[in-house]
GROMACS .gro file of C-alpha atoms in nm:
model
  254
    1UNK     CA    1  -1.155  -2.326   5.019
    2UNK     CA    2  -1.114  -2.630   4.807
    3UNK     CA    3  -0.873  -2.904   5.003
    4UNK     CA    4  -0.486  -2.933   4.937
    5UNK     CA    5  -0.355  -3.182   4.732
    6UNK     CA    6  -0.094  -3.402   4.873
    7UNK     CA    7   0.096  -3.701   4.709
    8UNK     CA    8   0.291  -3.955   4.918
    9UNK     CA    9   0.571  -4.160   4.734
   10UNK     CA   10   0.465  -4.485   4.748
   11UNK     CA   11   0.659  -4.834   4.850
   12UNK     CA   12   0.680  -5.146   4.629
   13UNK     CA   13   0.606  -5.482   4.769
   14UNK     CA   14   0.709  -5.791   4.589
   15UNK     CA   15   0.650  -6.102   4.664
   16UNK     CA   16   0.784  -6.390   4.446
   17UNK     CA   17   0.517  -6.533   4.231
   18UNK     CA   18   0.297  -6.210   4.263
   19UNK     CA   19   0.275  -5.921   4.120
   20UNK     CA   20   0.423  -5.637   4.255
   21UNK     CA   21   0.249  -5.393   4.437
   22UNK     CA   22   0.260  -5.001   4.498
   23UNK     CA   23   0.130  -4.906   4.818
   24UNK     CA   24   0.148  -4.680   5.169
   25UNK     CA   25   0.089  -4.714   5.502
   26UNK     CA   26  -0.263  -4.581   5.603
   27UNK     CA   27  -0.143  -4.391   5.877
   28UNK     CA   28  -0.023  -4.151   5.637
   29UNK     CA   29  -0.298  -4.113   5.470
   30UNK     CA   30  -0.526  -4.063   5.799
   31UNK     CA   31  -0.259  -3.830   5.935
   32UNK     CA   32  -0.316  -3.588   5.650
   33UNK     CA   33  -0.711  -3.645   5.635
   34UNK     CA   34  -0.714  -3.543   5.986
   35UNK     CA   35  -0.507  -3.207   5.885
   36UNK     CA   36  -0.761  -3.139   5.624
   37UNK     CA   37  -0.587  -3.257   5.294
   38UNK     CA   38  -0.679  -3.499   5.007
   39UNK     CA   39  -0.371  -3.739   4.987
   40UNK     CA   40  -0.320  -3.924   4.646
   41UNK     CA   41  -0.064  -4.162   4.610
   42UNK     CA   42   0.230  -4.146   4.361
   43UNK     CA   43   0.326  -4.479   4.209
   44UNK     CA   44   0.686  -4.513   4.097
   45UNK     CA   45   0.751  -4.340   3.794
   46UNK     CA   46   1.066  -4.114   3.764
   47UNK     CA   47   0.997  -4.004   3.411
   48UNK     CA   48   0.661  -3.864   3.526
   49UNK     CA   49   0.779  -3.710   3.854
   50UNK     CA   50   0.809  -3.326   3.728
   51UNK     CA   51   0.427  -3.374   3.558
   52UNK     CA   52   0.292  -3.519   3.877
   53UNK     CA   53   0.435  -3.217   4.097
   54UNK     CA   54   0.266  -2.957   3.874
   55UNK     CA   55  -0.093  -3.127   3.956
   56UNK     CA   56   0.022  -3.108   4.359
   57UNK     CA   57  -0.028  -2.901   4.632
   58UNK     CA   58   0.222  -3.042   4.855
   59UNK     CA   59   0.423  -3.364   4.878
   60UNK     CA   60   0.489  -3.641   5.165
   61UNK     CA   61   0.824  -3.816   5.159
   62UNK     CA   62   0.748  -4.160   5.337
   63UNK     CA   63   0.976  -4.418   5.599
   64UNK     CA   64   1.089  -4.736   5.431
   65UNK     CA   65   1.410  -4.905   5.388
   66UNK     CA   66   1.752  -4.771   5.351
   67UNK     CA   67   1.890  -4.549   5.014
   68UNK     CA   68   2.111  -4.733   4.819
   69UNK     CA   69   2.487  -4.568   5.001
   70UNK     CA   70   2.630  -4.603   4.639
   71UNK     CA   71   2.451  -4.247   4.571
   72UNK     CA   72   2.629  -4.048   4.803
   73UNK     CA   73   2.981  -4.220   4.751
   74UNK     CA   74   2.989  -4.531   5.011
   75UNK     CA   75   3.025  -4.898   5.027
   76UNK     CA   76   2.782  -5.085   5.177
   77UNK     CA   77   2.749  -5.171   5.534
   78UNK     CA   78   2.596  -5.577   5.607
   79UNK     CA   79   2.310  -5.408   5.769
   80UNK     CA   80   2.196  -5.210   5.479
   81UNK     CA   81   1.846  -5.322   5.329
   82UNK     CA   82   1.770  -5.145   5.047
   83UNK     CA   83   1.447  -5.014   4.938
   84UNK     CA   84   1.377  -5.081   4.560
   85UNK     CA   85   1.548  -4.912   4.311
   86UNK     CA   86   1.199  -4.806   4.119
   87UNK     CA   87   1.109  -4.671   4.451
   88UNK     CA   88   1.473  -4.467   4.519
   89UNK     CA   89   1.477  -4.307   4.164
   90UNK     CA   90   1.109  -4.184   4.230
   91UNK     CA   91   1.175  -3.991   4.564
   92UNK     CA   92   1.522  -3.868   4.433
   93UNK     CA   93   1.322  -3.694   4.155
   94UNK     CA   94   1.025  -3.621   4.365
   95UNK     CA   95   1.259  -3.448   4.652
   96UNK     CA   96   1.473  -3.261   4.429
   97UNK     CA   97   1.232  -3.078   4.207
   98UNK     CA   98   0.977  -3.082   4.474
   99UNK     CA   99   1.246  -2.816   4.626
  100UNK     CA  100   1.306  -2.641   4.302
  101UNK     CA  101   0.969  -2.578   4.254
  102UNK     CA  102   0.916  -2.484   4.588
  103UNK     CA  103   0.643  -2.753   4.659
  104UNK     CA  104   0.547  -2.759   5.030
  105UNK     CA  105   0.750  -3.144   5.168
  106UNK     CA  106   0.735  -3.280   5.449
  107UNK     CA  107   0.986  -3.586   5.492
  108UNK     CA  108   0.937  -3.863   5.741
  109UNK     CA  109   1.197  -4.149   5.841
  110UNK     CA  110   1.350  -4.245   5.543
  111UNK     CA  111   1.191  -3.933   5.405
  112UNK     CA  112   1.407  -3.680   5.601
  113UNK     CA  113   1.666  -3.911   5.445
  114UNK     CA  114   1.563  -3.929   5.145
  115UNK     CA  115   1.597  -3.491   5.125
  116UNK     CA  116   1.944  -3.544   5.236
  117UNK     CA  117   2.057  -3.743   4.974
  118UNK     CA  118   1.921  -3.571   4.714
  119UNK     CA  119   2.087  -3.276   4.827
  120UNK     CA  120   2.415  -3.416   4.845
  121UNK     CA  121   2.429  -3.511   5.161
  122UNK     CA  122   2.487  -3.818   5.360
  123UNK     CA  123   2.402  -4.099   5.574
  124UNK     CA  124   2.524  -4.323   5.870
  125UNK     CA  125   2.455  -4.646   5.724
  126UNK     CA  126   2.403  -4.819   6.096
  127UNK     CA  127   2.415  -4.581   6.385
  128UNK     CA  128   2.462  -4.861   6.643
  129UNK     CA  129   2.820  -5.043   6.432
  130UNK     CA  130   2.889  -4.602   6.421
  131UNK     CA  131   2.835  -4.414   6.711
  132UNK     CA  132   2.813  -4.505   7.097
  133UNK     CA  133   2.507  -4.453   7.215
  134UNK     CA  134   2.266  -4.584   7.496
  135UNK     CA  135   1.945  -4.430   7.327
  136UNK     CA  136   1.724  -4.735   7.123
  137UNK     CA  137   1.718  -4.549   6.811
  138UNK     CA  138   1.640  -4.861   6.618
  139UNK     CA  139   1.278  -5.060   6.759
  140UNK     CA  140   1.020  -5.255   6.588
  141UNK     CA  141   0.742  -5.040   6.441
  142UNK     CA  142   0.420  -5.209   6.678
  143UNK     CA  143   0.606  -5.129   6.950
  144UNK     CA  144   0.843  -4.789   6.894
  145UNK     CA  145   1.102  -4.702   7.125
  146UNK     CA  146   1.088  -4.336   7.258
  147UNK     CA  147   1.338  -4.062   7.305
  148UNK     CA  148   1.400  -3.680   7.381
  149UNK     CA  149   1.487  -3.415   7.086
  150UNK     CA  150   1.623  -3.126   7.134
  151UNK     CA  151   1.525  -2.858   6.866
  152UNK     CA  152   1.683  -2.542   6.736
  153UNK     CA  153   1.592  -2.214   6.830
  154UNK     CA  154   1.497  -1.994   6.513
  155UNK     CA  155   1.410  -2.289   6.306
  156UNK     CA  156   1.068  -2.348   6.137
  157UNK     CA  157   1.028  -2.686   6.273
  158UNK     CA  158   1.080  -2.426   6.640
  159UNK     CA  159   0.796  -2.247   6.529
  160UNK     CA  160   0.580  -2.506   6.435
  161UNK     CA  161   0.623  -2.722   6.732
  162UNK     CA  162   0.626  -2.413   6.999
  163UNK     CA  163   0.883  -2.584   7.227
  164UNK     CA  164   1.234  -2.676   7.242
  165UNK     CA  165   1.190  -3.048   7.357
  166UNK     CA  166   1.015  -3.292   7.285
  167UNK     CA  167   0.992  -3.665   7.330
  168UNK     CA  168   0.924  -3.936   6.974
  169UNK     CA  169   0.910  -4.231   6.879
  170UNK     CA  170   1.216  -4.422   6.714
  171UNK     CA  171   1.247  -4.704   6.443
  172UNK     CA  172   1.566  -4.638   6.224
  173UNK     CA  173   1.895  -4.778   6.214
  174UNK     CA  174   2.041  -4.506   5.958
  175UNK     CA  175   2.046  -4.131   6.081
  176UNK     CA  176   2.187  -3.832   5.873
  177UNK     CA  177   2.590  -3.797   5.847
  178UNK     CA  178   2.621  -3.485   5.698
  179UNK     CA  179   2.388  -3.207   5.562
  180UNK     CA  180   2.387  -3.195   5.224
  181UNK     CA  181   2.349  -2.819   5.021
  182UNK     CA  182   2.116  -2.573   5.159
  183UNK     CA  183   2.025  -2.768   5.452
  184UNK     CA  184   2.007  -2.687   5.817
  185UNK     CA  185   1.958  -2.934   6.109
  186UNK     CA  186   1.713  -2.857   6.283
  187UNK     CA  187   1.696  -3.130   6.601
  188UNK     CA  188   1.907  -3.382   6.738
  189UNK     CA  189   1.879  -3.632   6.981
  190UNK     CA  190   2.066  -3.612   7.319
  191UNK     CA  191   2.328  -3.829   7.196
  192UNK     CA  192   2.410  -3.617   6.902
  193UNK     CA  193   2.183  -3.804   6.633
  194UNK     CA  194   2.046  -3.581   6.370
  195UNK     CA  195   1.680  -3.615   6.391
  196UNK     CA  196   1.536  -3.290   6.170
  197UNK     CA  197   1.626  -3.101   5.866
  198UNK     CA  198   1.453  -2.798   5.700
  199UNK     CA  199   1.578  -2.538   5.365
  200UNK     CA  200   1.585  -2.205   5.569
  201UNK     CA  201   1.462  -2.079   5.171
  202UNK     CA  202   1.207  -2.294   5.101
  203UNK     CA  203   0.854  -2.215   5.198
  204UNK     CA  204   0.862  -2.552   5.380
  205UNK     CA  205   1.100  -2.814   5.295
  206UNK     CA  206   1.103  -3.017   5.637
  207UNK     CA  207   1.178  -3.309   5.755
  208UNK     CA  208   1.189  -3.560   6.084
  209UNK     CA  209   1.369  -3.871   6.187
  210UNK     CA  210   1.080  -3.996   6.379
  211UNK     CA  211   0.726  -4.090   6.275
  212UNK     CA  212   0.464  -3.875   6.360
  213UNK     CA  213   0.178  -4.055   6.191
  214UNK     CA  214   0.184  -4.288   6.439
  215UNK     CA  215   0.148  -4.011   6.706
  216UNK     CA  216  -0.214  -3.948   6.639
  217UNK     CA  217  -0.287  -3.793   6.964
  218UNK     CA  218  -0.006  -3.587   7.028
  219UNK     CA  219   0.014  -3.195   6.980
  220UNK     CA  220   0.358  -3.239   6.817
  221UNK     CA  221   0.215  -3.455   6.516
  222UNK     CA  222  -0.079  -3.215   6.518
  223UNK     CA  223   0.162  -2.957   6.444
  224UNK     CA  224   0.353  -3.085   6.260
  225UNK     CA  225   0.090  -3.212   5.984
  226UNK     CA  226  -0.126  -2.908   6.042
  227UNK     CA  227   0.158  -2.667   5.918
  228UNK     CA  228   0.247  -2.895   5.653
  229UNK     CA  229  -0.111  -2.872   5.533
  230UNK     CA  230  -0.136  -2.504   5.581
  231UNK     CA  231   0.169  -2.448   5.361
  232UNK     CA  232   0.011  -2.659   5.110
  233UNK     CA  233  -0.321  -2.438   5.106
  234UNK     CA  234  -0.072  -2.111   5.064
  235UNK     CA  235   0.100  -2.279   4.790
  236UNK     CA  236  -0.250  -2.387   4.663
  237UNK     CA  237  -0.389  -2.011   4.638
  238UNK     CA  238  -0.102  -1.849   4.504
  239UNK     CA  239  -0.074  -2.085   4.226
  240UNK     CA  240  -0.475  -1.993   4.170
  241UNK     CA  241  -0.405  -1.641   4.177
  242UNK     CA  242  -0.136  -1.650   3.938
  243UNK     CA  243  -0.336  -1.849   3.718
  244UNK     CA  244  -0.637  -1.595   3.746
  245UNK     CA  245  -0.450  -1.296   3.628
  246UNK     CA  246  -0.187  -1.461   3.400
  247UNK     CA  247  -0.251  -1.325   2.993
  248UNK     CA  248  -0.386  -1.659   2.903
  249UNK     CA  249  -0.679  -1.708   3.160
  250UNK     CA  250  -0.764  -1.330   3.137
  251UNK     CA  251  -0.793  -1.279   2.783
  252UNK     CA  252  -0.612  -0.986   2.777
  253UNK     CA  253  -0.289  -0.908   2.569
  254UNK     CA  254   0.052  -0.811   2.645
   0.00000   0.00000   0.00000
C-alpha cells in the first residue's frame, strides 16, 4: 500500500532585510512520519489551494498566531497577534474545500481554529481578559502547561482516543466562542474552554486545541495521528478505485 499524502499549511517568517520564508515546525512532520504518511508542505497560495487538494490524501491544519477577528465580525482585542495575511487566506481556502471535498483534516491549535472560522464560527480573542479561569491555558511552547479534557461521548475524537479524559498540553491565548455551521464540540476543558471540534458528516474533519506533536510518547497523540493517517489511506484507495473503473481509465464507453 503506497503511503498517504499529507500537506501541512505552512507559516511565513519575515524578517526585515530577508527574504521571507515558508516553513513548519518539524514536529509535524515527524508526528506524521511516525503514523506512516509522506507529509509535503503547502506554501501560501490561495489561488492554487483547490489544485493542491486534488493531488492530497489528507491535510494538516497547523498552530500559529491568531486569525485576523475582522473575519468573523469583531474588533480587535490589544492582545491579538496576527498571523500573516498570505498565510490566513491559504488555510481559509485549504479548510473550507478541504471539507467540501471531504479531504481527511486534522486541525491543531490555531488549526482547530482555523476550521471554526471558516465555518462561520468564532473566537475568544484572549481567554484570560474573557473568562475566569484558574487553568494556564496560555504557556510558552519549551515548556507547555498541562490540563484535563473532558471529551464527548459518541464523538469520533471518543472513538479515537478510547477514553473520556485525558490530560494535554496548553499554549493558546484564543479558544473557540462559538461553533460555526456543521460543527460539534467535541471536548472542553474543566473550566468550560472549548478544546475539540469534529463535522459529525465528514469522514474526518477534526480538530484539537492542544498540540499533540509535541506528545510524541503518549497514546493520545498516537491516536490521534494514527486515525488521521488511516482516514487518509481510506480516502487514498477509494479515490484509486474510482479512478480504476471510471470510463476514461477503462477504455470502455458509456
Amino acid at each position: 500500500m503506497t503511503k498517504p499524502l499529507i500537506g501541512i499549511g505552512s507559516d511565513i517568517y519575515v524578517l526585515p532585510g530577508e527574504r521571507d520564508r515558508a516553513f513548519v515546525y518539524t514536529t509535524y512532520v515527524e508526528a506524521l512520519r511516525r503514523a506512516g504518511a509522506v507529509p509535503v508542505v503547502i506554501p501560501p497560495q490561495p489561488e492554487n489551494a483547490r489544485e493542491l487538494l486534488e493531488s492530497l490524501d489528507g491535510l494538516l491544519l497547523a498552530g500559529g498566531e491568531d486569525c485576523d477577528p475582522a473575519v468573523y465580525g469583531e474588533e480587535r482585542h490589544p492582545s491579538v497577534e496576527m498571523m500573516d495575511q498570505r498565510r490566513q487566506e491559504n488555510d481559509l481556502s485549504l479548510a473550507k474545500l478541504a471539507r467540501e471535498r471531504g479531504l481527511p483534516t486534522l486541525g491543531i491549535c490555531l488549526g482547530v481554529q482555523v476550521m471554526n472560522v471558516a465555518a462561520g464560527g468564532t473566537l475568544i480573542q484572549d481567554i484570560d481578559s474573557e473568562h475566569e479561569t484558574e487553568i494556564e491555558h496560555v504557556s510558552e511552547p519549551e515548556d507547555r502547561a498541562r490540563h484535563d479534557v473532558l471529551v464527548e461521548s459518541d464523538t469520533r475524537l471518543a472513538k479515537i482516543l478510547g477514553t473520556r479524559e485525558l490530560v494535554v498540553n496548553s499554549s493558546h491565548h484564543q479558544a473557540i466562542r462559538d461553533a460555526g455551521s456543521g460543527l460539534r464540540v467535541t471536548a472542553h476543558a474543566p473550566d468550560g474552554i472549548i478544546e475539540g471540534l469534529e463535522d459529525p458528516k465528514h469522514p474526518f474533519y477534526v480538530g484539537v486545541q492542544w498540540h499533540p506533536e509535541d506528545m510524541p510518547g503518549e497514546e493520545s497523540a498516537r491516536r490521534i495521528f494514527g486515525a488521521f493517517v488511516d482516514a487518509a489511506k481510506a480516502f487514498s484507495e477509494a479515490r484509486d478505485t474510482s479512478t480504476e473503473m471510471s470510463p476514461a481509465t477503462s477504455g470502455k464507453s458509456e
